[in-house]
C-alpha cells in the first residue's frame, strides 16, 4: 500500500504545473554548457552535476520576462515607484547610511540622491531583493527563452564563476526572475565587474551589506560614464515639427544644445550650449511630454536601459533630496 501511495505522489509531482526538475540528458544545450565550464573554467563534472541537480525549470520566469513593468506607460509606471513610502524610506536609508553615501559621492562623483533612488527603485532599500533562485532563473532563461538565450547562457557562466569566487552555494542565492541579486540587483557579470568592498571587510557583499551596495552602485555609474557635477535632465520646450526626427536618434546624447535649437528644441535653462543632449519622450496621462536627457541620464540607462526607469530614478531622487532638505535632522 505504501508503495502505491509513494508512486501516486511521484506521478502527482511530475504532473504538477510550475517548476520542473532538471535532467542534463534532456537538454543538449546544458550538456554543452557543462562541457564548457569544465574545459575552460576548471569545474569538475561532479560539481556541475551537483549544481544542476538543484536547478528547476520555472515557466513563470519566462512569463515574467514577456511582461516587464518597464513597458507600462510612464503615467502608470511612475506610480509604482514615486510613492510617499518610497520617499520616506529613502530619507531613512540616506540618514542611516549617510557616511557611506557621502564617501561614495566623494569617491565616484555620483549624486547621493541618485544612489539612494536606485536602491529604492530596485529593491525598496533591500526589502524586496527577489525570491527566485538565481540558478533557476538563469538556467530557465538559457533553455526556454530563445530571444536572449545567449545572453543568459553567459550570465549563467558568470554566476557560477561568481559563486566560486565569493564562496557561496550556487543553489542558495535568490534574486529576481531575470537573475539580478542583492540590494542593487546586479546581474552576475555586473557583480563581478562593478561590485566593490565598501565596508572594509575584504568581501564584496551586495547581497547583505548596504555599504557595499552603495559603493557598488556609485562605481557602476562612474564606470558607465557618470560626470560629477553635470546635469541629468531638463524640461524641453518644442517649436515646430522638426523635433520629431531628433527623437528618433535615441537616448544617447548626440547633438549639442546649440544644434538642437535649430530643430526647435530648447532647454528650460541654458547652462552650456555645447553640452550634448537627447530628446526623450514619455507617456503622460493626457499626451506625451518631452525631456532633454544629458550624459548622466544616459549613464542611468546603462543600469537599466529603459528610459522610464531612468526618469523614475531621477524623480524619486529629487523627491528624497527635497524631503532631506526640509527635514535634515
Short mmCIF file of C-alpha atoms in Angstrom, two decimals:
data_model
loop_
_atom_site.label_atom_id
_atom_site.label_comp_id
_atom_site.label_asym_id
_atom_site.label_seq_id
_atom_site.Cartn_x
_atom_site.Cartn_y
_atom_site.Cartn_z
CA UNK A 1 0.00 0.00 0.00
CA UNK A 2 2.82 2.37 0.92
CA UNK A 3 4.46 1.57 -2.43
CA UNK A 4 1.36 2.58 -4.38
CA UNK A 5 0.96 5.73 -2.27
CA UNK A 6 4.56 6.72 -3.00
CA UNK A 7 4.04 6.01 -6.70
CA UNK A 8 0.95 8.18 -6.72
CA UNK A 9 2.80 11.07 -5.08
CA UNK A 10 5.62 10.82 -7.64
CA UNK A 11 3.20 10.94 -10.57
CA UNK A 12 1.37 13.86 -8.97
CA UNK A 13 4.60 15.84 -8.62
CA UNK A 14 5.57 15.14 -12.21
CA UNK A 15 2.17 16.26 -13.44
CA UNK A 16 2.04 19.40 -11.30
CA UNK A 17 2.45 22.74 -13.10
CA UNK A 18 5.27 25.15 -12.32
CA UNK A 19 8.84 24.21 -11.52
CA UNK A 20 10.19 21.00 -13.05
CA UNK A 21 13.28 19.08 -12.07
CA UNK A 22 16.21 19.32 -14.46
CA UNK A 23 17.95 16.42 -16.16
CA UNK A 24 21.16 17.04 -18.10
CA UNK A 25 20.36 14.36 -20.64
CA UNK A 26 17.21 16.16 -21.76
CA UNK A 27 18.98 19.36 -22.83
CA UNK A 28 21.87 19.26 -25.32
CA UNK A 29 22.49 22.95 -24.63
CA UNK A 30 23.02 22.19 -20.97
CA UNK A 31 25.40 19.35 -21.75
CA UNK A 32 27.42 21.69 -23.99
CA UNK A 33 27.40 24.34 -21.27
CA UNK A 34 28.64 21.81 -18.71
CA UNK A 35 31.46 20.76 -21.02
CA UNK A 36 32.48 24.39 -21.50
CA UNK A 37 32.57 25.06 -17.77
CA UNK A 38 34.70 22.01 -17.12
CA UNK A 39 37.05 22.54 -20.07
CA UNK A 40 37.50 26.32 -19.86
CA UNK A 41 36.90 27.22 -16.23
CA UNK A 42 38.15 24.27 -14.21
CA UNK A 43 34.88 22.99 -12.80
CA UNK A 44 34.63 19.24 -12.33
CA UNK A 45 31.85 17.19 -13.82
CA UNK A 46 30.83 16.21 -10.30
CA UNK A 47 30.49 19.87 -9.32
CA UNK A 48 28.33 20.62 -12.35
CA UNK A 49 26.12 17.59 -11.78
CA UNK A 50 25.61 18.55 -8.15
CA UNK A 51 24.78 22.14 -9.11
CA UNK A 52 22.17 21.26 -11.70
CA UNK A 53 20.55 18.63 -9.50
CA UNK A 54 19.11 21.52 -7.51
CA UNK A 55 18.06 23.57 -10.56
CA UNK A 56 14.48 23.74 -11.79
CA UNK A 57 12.82 24.94 -14.97
CA UNK A 58 10.24 27.56 -13.99
CA UNK A 59 7.71 28.55 -16.68
CA UNK A 60 6.58 31.56 -14.62
CA UNK A 61 10.01 33.12 -15.15
CA UNK A 62 9.54 33.11 -18.92
CA UNK A 63 6.05 34.57 -18.44
CA UNK A 64 7.50 37.38 -16.31
CA UNK A 65 10.14 38.14 -18.95
CA UNK A 66 7.40 38.61 -21.53
CA UNK A 67 5.52 41.24 -19.50
CA UNK A 68 8.13 43.55 -17.94
CA UNK A 69 6.73 46.51 -15.99
CA UNK A 70 9.10 48.83 -17.86
CA UNK A 71 6.78 48.55 -20.85
CA UNK A 72 3.97 50.25 -18.95
CA UNK A 73 3.28 53.86 -19.96
CA UNK A 74 5.03 56.39 -17.76
CA UNK A 75 1.88 57.66 -16.04
CA UNK A 76 1.25 54.09 -14.81
CA UNK A 77 4.87 53.02 -14.28
CA UNK A 78 5.72 56.10 -12.21
CA UNK A 79 3.02 55.34 -9.64
CA UNK A 80 4.83 52.12 -8.71
CA UNK A 81 7.93 53.99 -7.51
CA UNK A 82 7.08 57.64 -6.84
CA UNK A 83 5.26 56.94 -3.61
CA UNK A 84 5.25 58.54 -0.18
CA UNK A 85 6.50 55.27 1.30
CA UNK A 86 9.48 55.16 -1.07
CA UNK A 87 10.37 58.78 -0.29
CA UNK A 88 10.06 58.28 3.47
CA UNK A 89 12.12 55.10 3.45
CA UNK A 90 14.64 56.73 1.12
CA UNK A 91 15.19 59.52 3.63
CA UNK A 92 15.60 56.95 6.40
CA UNK A 93 18.09 54.96 4.30
CA UNK A 94 20.10 58.09 3.48
CA UNK A 95 20.28 59.17 7.11
CA UNK A 96 21.16 55.69 8.35
CA UNK A 97 23.95 55.24 5.80
CA UNK A 98 24.98 58.89 5.43
CA UNK A 99 28.69 58.22 5.92
CA UNK A 100 28.88 55.59 3.16
CA UNK A 101 26.74 57.67 0.79
CA UNK A 102 28.88 60.75 1.35
CA UNK A 103 32.06 58.74 0.81
CA UNK A 104 30.67 57.24 -2.41
CA UNK A 105 29.79 60.72 -3.64
CA UNK A 106 33.29 61.97 -2.88
CA UNK A 107 34.98 58.96 -4.49
CA UNK A 108 32.82 58.44 -7.59
CA UNK A 109 31.12 61.81 -8.05
CA UNK A 110 27.59 60.38 -8.17
CA UNK A 111 24.82 62.47 -6.62
CA UNK A 112 23.74 60.94 -3.26
CA UNK A 113 20.04 61.03 -4.12
CA UNK A 114 20.66 59.03 -7.29
CA UNK A 115 22.46 56.29 -5.35
CA UNK A 116 19.62 56.14 -2.83
CA UNK A 117 16.91 56.24 -5.51
CA UNK A 118 18.41 53.37 -7.50
CA UNK A 119 18.41 51.13 -4.42
CA UNK A 120 14.85 52.29 -3.72
CA UNK A 121 13.58 51.53 -7.22
CA UNK A 122 15.44 48.23 -7.39
CA UNK A 123 14.59 46.65 -4.03
CA UNK A 124 12.77 49.16 -1.81
CA UNK A 125 16.05 49.67 0.07
CA UNK A 126 16.70 45.97 0.46
CA UNK A 127 13.20 44.85 1.44
CA UNK A 128 12.41 43.17 -1.91
CA UNK A 129 15.53 41.52 -3.29
CA UNK A 130 13.71 38.69 -5.10
CA UNK A 131 12.50 35.20 -4.28
CA UNK A 132 13.67 33.17 -7.28
CA UNK A 133 16.78 31.00 -7.00
CA UNK A 134 19.27 32.68 -9.33
CA UNK A 135 20.31 29.28 -10.66
CA UNK A 136 16.71 28.51 -11.63
CA UNK A 137 16.22 31.88 -13.29
CA UNK A 138 19.34 31.81 -15.43
CA UNK A 139 19.02 28.14 -16.36
CA UNK A 140 15.37 28.58 -17.32
CA UNK A 141 16.11 31.62 -19.46
CA UNK A 142 19.07 29.96 -21.16
CA UNK A 143 16.99 26.93 -22.10
CA UNK A 144 13.48 28.32 -22.51
CA UNK A 145 13.81 31.93 -23.66
CA UNK A 146 15.28 31.89 -27.20
CA UNK A 147 15.25 35.68 -27.76
CA UNK A 148 18.02 36.14 -25.18
CA UNK A 149 19.32 32.60 -24.66
CA UNK A 150 22.92 33.53 -25.48
CA UNK A 151 22.89 36.43 -23.03
CA UNK A 152 21.58 34.31 -20.17
CA UNK A 153 23.97 31.49 -21.02
CA UNK A 154 26.82 33.91 -20.47
CA UNK A 155 25.24 35.18 -17.26
CA UNK A 156 24.88 31.61 -16.00
CA UNK A 157 28.60 31.09 -16.57
CA UNK A 158 29.33 34.38 -14.81
CA UNK A 159 27.12 33.30 -11.93
CA UNK A 160 28.93 30.02 -11.38
CA UNK A 161 32.28 31.79 -11.54
CA UNK A 162 30.99 34.41 -9.10
CA UNK A 163 29.70 31.93 -6.54
CA UNK A 164 33.04 30.12 -6.67
CA UNK A 165 34.88 33.41 -6.12
CA UNK A 166 32.77 34.60 -3.18
CA UNK A 167 32.42 31.05 -1.81
CA UNK A 168 28.65 30.67 -1.68
CA UNK A 169 26.45 27.75 -2.69
CA UNK A 170 25.01 28.49 -6.18
CA UNK A 171 21.81 26.70 -5.16
CA UNK A 172 21.11 29.10 -2.29
CA UNK A 173 21.26 32.64 -3.71
CA UNK A 174 17.90 34.23 -4.56
CA UNK A 175 17.02 37.26 -6.63
CA UNK A 176 14.84 38.45 -9.49
CA UNK A 177 13.26 36.44 -12.28
CA UNK A 178 15.97 37.85 -14.59
CA UNK A 179 18.85 36.70 -12.39
CA UNK A 180 19.64 40.00 -10.64
CA UNK A 181 20.62 39.93 -6.99
CA UNK A 182 21.31 41.91 -3.86
CA UNK A 183 20.24 45.38 -2.75
CA UNK A 184 21.24 46.96 -6.09
CA UNK A 185 20.07 44.00 -8.23
CA UNK A 186 23.26 43.36 -10.17
CA UNK A 187 23.29 40.59 -12.73
CA UNK A 188 26.26 38.23 -12.24
CA UNK A 189 28.55 39.90 -14.80
CA UNK A 190 27.90 43.30 -13.20
CA UNK A 191 28.52 41.84 -9.75
CA UNK A 192 31.92 40.52 -10.87
CA UNK A 193 32.85 43.72 -12.70
CA UNK A 194 31.42 46.57 -10.61
CA UNK A 195 30.81 45.37 -7.04
CA UNK A 196 33.22 46.85 -4.50
CA UNK A 197 34.13 46.21 -0.89
CA UNK A 198 32.97 49.48 0.65
CA UNK A 199 32.69 48.47 4.29
CA UNK A 200 36.32 47.30 4.56
CA UNK A 201 35.76 43.65 5.48
CA UNK A 202 37.59 42.27 2.42
CA UNK A 203 34.33 40.99 0.87
CA UNK A 204 32.24 42.34 -1.98
CA UNK A 205 28.84 41.64 -0.47
CA UNK A 206 25.98 43.41 -2.23
CA UNK A 207 23.66 40.64 -1.01
CA UNK A 208 23.57 41.81 2.62
CA UNK A 209 25.86 44.86 3.05
CA UNK A 210 24.20 48.26 2.44
CA UNK A 211 27.62 49.95 2.37
CA UNK A 212 28.89 47.61 -0.34
CA UNK A 213 25.67 48.17 -2.29
CA UNK A 214 26.06 51.96 -2.04
CA UNK A 215 29.66 51.90 -3.21
CA UNK A 216 28.88 49.42 -5.96
CA UNK A 217 26.01 51.49 -7.41
CA UNK A 218 28.22 54.58 -7.48
CA UNK A 219 31.10 52.65 -9.05
CA UNK A 220 28.76 51.19 -11.68
CA UNK A 221 27.54 54.63 -12.74
CA UNK A 222 31.03 56.15 -12.72
CA UNK A 223 32.36 53.28 -14.83
CA UNK A 224 29.50 53.83 -17.26
CA UNK A 225 30.25 57.48 -17.89
CA UNK A 226 28.78 59.46 -15.00
CA UNK A 227 30.18 63.00 -14.88
CA UNK A 228 30.47 64.60 -11.45
CA UNK A 229 28.51 67.83 -11.15
CA UNK A 230 26.99 67.59 -14.63
CA UNK A 231 23.23 67.91 -15.27
CA UNK A 232 20.97 64.88 -15.63
CA UNK A 233 17.75 66.02 -17.28
CA UNK A 234 15.84 69.17 -18.13
CA UNK A 235 12.41 70.14 -19.39
CA UNK A 236 12.24 70.64 -23.14
CA UNK A 237 10.32 73.37 -24.95
CA UNK A 238 9.41 72.45 -28.52
CA UNK A 239 8.65 74.63 -31.52
CA UNK A 240 7.62 73.46 -34.96
CA UNK A 241 7.75 69.81 -36.04
CA UNK A 242 11.42 69.08 -36.82
CA UNK A 243 11.96 67.72 -33.29
CA UNK A 244 10.27 64.53 -34.49
CA UNK A 245 13.45 63.50 -36.33
CA UNK A 246 15.70 64.17 -33.33
CA UNK A 247 13.66 61.90 -31.10
CA UNK A 248 14.46 59.03 -33.46
CA UNK A 249 18.18 59.36 -32.65
CA UNK A 250 17.61 57.52 -29.36
CA UNK A 251 18.60 58.06 -25.74
CA UNK A 252 22.34 58.62 -26.20
CA UNK A 253 23.15 62.35 -26.35
CA UNK A 254 24.20 63.05 -29.93
CA UNK A 255 23.71 66.77 -30.57
CA UNK A 256 24.71 69.86 -28.63
CA UNK A 257 22.03 72.08 -27.11
CA UNK A 258 23.07 74.72 -29.64
CA UNK A 259 22.36 72.38 -32.58
CA UNK A 260 19.09 71.15 -31.04
CA UNK A 261 17.81 74.72 -31.16
CA UNK A 262 17.93 74.52 -34.96
CA UNK A 263 15.25 71.83 -34.73
CA UNK A 264 13.03 73.81 -32.40
CA UNK A 265 14.23 72.09 -29.20
CA UNK A 266 15.08 74.37 -26.27
CA UNK A 267 16.04 73.57 -22.67
CA UNK A 268 14.26 75.12 -19.72
CA UNK A 269 17.61 76.59 -18.63
CA UNK A 270 20.74 77.15 -20.69
CA UNK A 271 23.89 76.40 -18.70
CA UNK A 272 26.14 75.19 -21.50
CA UNK A 273 25.11 75.41 -25.14
CA UNK A 274 27.85 72.94 -26.12
CA UNK A 275 26.54 70.19 -23.85
CA UNK A 276 25.16 67.20 -25.70
CA UNK A 277 21.61 66.03 -25.05
CA UNK A 278 18.99 63.63 -26.36
CA UNK A 279 15.29 64.36 -26.78
CA UNK A 280 13.32 61.77 -24.82
CA UNK A 281 9.53 61.41 -24.83
CA UNK A 282 7.31 59.97 -22.12
CA UNK A 283 3.67 58.99 -21.92
CA UNK A 284 1.69 61.47 -19.86
CA UNK A 285 -1.87 60.68 -18.88
CA UNK A 286 -3.19 63.22 -21.37
CA UNK A 287 -0.48 63.03 -24.02
CA UNK A 288 3.30 62.87 -24.50
CA UNK A 289 5.78 65.12 -22.76
CA UNK A 290 9.47 65.64 -23.53
CA UNK A 291 12.71 65.96 -21.63
CA UNK A 292 16.31 66.64 -22.58
CA UNK A 293 18.44 63.78 -21.30
CA UNK A 294 22.10 64.65 -20.77
CA UNK A 295 25.04 62.29 -20.39
CA UNK A 296 24.21 61.46 -16.77
CA UNK A 297 20.68 60.46 -17.71
CA UNK A 298 22.20 58.15 -20.30
CA UNK A 299 24.52 56.74 -17.61
CA UNK A 300 21.45 55.78 -15.54
CA UNK A 301 20.05 53.96 -18.57
CA UNK A 302 23.19 51.80 -18.60
CA UNK A 303 21.96 50.43 -15.26
CA UNK A 304 18.58 49.66 -16.79
CA UNK A 305 18.18 50.50 -20.46
CA UNK A 306 14.58 51.67 -20.15
CA UNK A 307 14.02 55.43 -20.22
CA UNK A 308 11.08 55.18 -17.79
CA UNK A 309 13.37 53.53 -15.25
CA UNK A 310 15.91 56.34 -15.55
CA UNK A 311 13.25 59.02 -15.14
CA UNK A 312 11.80 57.21 -12.10
CA UNK A 313 15.25 57.16 -10.50
CA UNK A 314 15.73 60.86 -11.20
CA UNK A 315 12.28 61.90 -9.95
CA UNK A 316 12.44 59.72 -6.83
CA UNK A 317 15.91 61.06 -6.05
CA UNK A 318 14.68 64.63 -6.40
CA UNK A 319 11.78 63.96 -4.06
CA UNK A 320 14.08 62.37 -1.48
CA UNK A 321 16.55 65.26 -1.61
CA UNK A 322 13.75 67.80 -1.20
CA UNK A 323 12.48 65.91 1.85
CA UNK A 324 16.01 65.70 3.26
CA UNK A 325 16.49 69.45 2.87
CA UNK A 326 13.14 70.09 4.52
CA UNK A 327 13.85 67.75 7.44
CA UNK A 328 17.64 67.49 7.73
CA UNK A 329 17.75 66.12 11.28
#
